[in-house]
XYZ file of C-alpha atoms in Angstrom:
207
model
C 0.000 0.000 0.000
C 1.245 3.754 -0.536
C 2.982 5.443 1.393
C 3.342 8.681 0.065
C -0.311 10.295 0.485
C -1.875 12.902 -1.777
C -4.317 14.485 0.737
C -3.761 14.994 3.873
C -5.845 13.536 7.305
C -6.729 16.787 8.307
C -8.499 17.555 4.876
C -9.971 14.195 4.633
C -11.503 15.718 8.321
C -12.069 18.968 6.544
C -14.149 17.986 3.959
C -16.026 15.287 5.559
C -18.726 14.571 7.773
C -15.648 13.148 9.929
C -15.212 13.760 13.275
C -11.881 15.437 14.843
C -11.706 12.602 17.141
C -11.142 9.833 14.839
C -7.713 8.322 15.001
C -4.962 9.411 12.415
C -3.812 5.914 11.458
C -7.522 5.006 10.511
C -7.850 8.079 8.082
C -4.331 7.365 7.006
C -4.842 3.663 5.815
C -8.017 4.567 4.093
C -6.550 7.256 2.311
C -3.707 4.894 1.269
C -6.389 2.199 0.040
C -8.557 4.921 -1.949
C -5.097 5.866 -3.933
C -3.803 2.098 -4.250
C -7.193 0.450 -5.170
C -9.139 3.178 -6.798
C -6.944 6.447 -7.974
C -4.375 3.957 -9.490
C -6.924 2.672 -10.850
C -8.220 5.794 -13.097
C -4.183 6.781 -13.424
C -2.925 4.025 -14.743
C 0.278 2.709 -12.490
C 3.043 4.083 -14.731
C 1.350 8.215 -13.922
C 0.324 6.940 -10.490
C 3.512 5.925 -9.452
C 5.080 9.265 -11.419
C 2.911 11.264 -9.119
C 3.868 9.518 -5.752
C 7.541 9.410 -6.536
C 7.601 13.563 -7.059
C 6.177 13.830 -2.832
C 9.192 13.724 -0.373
C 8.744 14.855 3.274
C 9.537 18.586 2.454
C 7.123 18.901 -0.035
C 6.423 18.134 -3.823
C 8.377 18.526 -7.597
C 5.066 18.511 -9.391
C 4.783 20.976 -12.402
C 2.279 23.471 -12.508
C -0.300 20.922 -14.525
C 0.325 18.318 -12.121
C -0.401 20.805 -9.083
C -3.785 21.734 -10.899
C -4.476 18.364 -11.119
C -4.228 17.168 -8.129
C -5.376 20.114 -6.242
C -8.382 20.425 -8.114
C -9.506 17.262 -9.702
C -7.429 14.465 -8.010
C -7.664 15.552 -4.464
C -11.884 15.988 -4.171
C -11.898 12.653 -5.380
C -9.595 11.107 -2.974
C -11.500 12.600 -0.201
C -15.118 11.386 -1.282
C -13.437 7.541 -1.790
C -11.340 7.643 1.175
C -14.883 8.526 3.471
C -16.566 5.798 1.122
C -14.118 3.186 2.393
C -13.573 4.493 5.922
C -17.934 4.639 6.735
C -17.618 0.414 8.128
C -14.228 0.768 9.566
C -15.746 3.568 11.797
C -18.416 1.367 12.476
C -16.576 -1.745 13.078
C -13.302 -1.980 14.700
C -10.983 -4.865 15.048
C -9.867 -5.613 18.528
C -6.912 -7.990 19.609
C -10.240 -10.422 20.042
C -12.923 -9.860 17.945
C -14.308 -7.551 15.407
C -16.845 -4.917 17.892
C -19.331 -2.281 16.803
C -17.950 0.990 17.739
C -19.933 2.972 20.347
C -19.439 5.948 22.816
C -20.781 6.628 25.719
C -23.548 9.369 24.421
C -23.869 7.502 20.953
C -25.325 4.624 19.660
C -23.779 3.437 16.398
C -26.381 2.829 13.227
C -27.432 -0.705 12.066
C -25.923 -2.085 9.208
C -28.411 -1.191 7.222
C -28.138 2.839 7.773
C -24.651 2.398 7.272
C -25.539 0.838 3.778
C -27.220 3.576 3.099
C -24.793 6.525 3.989
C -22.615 3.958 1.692
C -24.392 4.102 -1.126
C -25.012 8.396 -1.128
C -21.230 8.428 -0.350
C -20.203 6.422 -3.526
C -22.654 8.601 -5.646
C -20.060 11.504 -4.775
C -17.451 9.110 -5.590
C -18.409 8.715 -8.676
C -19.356 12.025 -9.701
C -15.203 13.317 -8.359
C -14.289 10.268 -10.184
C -16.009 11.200 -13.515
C -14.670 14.780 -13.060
C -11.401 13.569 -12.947
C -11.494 11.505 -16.093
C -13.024 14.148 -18.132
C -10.445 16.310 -17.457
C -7.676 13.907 -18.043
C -9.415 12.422 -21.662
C -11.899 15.135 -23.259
C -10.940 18.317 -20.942
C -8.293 20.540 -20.695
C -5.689 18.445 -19.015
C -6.262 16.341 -22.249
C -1.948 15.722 -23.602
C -0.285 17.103 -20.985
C 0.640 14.203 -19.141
C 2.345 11.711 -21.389
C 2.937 9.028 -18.195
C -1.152 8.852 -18.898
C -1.135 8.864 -22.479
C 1.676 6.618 -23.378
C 1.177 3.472 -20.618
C 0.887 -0.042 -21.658
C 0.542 -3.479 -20.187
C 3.935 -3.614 -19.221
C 3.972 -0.801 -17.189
C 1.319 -2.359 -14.708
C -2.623 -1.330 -14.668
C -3.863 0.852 -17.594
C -5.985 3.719 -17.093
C -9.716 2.858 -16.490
C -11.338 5.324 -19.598
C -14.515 4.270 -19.463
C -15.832 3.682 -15.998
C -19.522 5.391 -15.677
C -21.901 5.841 -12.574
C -22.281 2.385 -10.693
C -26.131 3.200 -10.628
C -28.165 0.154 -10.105
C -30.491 1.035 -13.159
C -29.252 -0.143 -16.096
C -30.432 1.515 -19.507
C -30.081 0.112 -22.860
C -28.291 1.992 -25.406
C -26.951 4.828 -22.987
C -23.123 6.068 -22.206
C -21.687 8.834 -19.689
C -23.401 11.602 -21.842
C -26.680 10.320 -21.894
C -28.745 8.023 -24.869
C -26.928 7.379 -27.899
C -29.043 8.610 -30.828
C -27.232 6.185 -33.278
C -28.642 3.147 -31.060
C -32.349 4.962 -30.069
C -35.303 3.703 -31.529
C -36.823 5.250 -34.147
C -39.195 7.854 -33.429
C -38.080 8.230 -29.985
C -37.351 11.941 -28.564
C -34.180 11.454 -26.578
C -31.310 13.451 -25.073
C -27.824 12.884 -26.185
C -25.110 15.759 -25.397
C -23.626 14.268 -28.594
C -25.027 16.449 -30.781
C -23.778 19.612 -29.784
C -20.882 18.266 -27.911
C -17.720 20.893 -28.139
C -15.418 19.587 -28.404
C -16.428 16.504 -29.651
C -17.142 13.405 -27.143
C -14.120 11.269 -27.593
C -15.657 9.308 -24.610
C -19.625 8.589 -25.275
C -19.647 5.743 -27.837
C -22.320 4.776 -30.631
């Protein structure tokens, strides 16, 4: 797991419903398995690992793309997956004999189901950071400017996922990121695709 971390704990508090008291180490690790798991992921390993090797303990080498990319696209994403992966280690802990539900002494921790359900809202803001991020990198103005993205191949580990969509449990025929695709529609059917007046054009939305 990485150990070089592109947020810090004390945003992940910032920007969260998370509470001051949590430990450090349990922010930490989660914020290690969002980047491992799910930023490399979207990255590819060759620009994720370009990334991590540029952070030292006094600071960073990143250009000035780099810096607007991960202080504006790659760092609201981290923060939203972190807290997605964090929510049932906050409500579980493991103890030197058993896994326990969490619970202070003025608090009563949710059932499992609740905790499903803050899940579920939390990876819908996942997803939304995440398909930020991979606009900007493929159709948006970060598009070229980071060849470590553009030039990866098998060798070089895990390829960049370019296609990944919302994880919505409704599936719909016929449809990509941008909406219906008019080329698979059925005739006589008024549908909405940002296709058609896409600028620039959709290098991501399919046929």
């Amino acid at each position: 797991m990485a150990n070089k971390l592109l947020i810090s704990e004390n945003k992940m508090k910032a920007f969260t419903n998370t509470n001051k008291n949590v430990d450090m180490d349990t922010i930490r690790a989660e914020i290690g398995i969002a980047q491992d798991i799910h930023l490399q992921n979207l990255l590819g390993t060759l620009f994720y690992d370009h990334l991590l090797d540029q952070i030292s303990s006094t600071g960073n080498t990143f250009t000035a793309d780099e810096t607007t990319l991960v202080n504006d696209y790659i760092a609201d994403y981290l923060i939203q997956t972190a807290y997605y992966e964090m929510i049932p280690h906050l409500h579980y802990r493991t103890m030197n004999r058993a896994i326990v539900v969490g619970e202070m002494q003025s608090a009563q921790a949710v059932d499992i189901q609740t905790m499903q359900y803050l899940r579920t809202i939390q990876k819908q803001r996942s997803d939304f950071y995440m398909m930020r991020l991979q606009d900007y990198l493929i159709t948006g103005h970060g598009q070229n400017k980071f060849p470590q993205y553009n030039t990866q191949s098998s060798i070089d580990g895990m390829l960049p996922a370019k296609s990944d969509s919302y994880r919505s449990p409704i599936y719909l025929n016929h449809t990509t990121r941008y909406g219906y695709s008019l080329a698979q529609s059925m005739r006589n059917l008024n549908v909405y695709s940002d296709r058609a007046n896409y600028d620039p054009p959709c290098m991501d939305c399919g046929y």
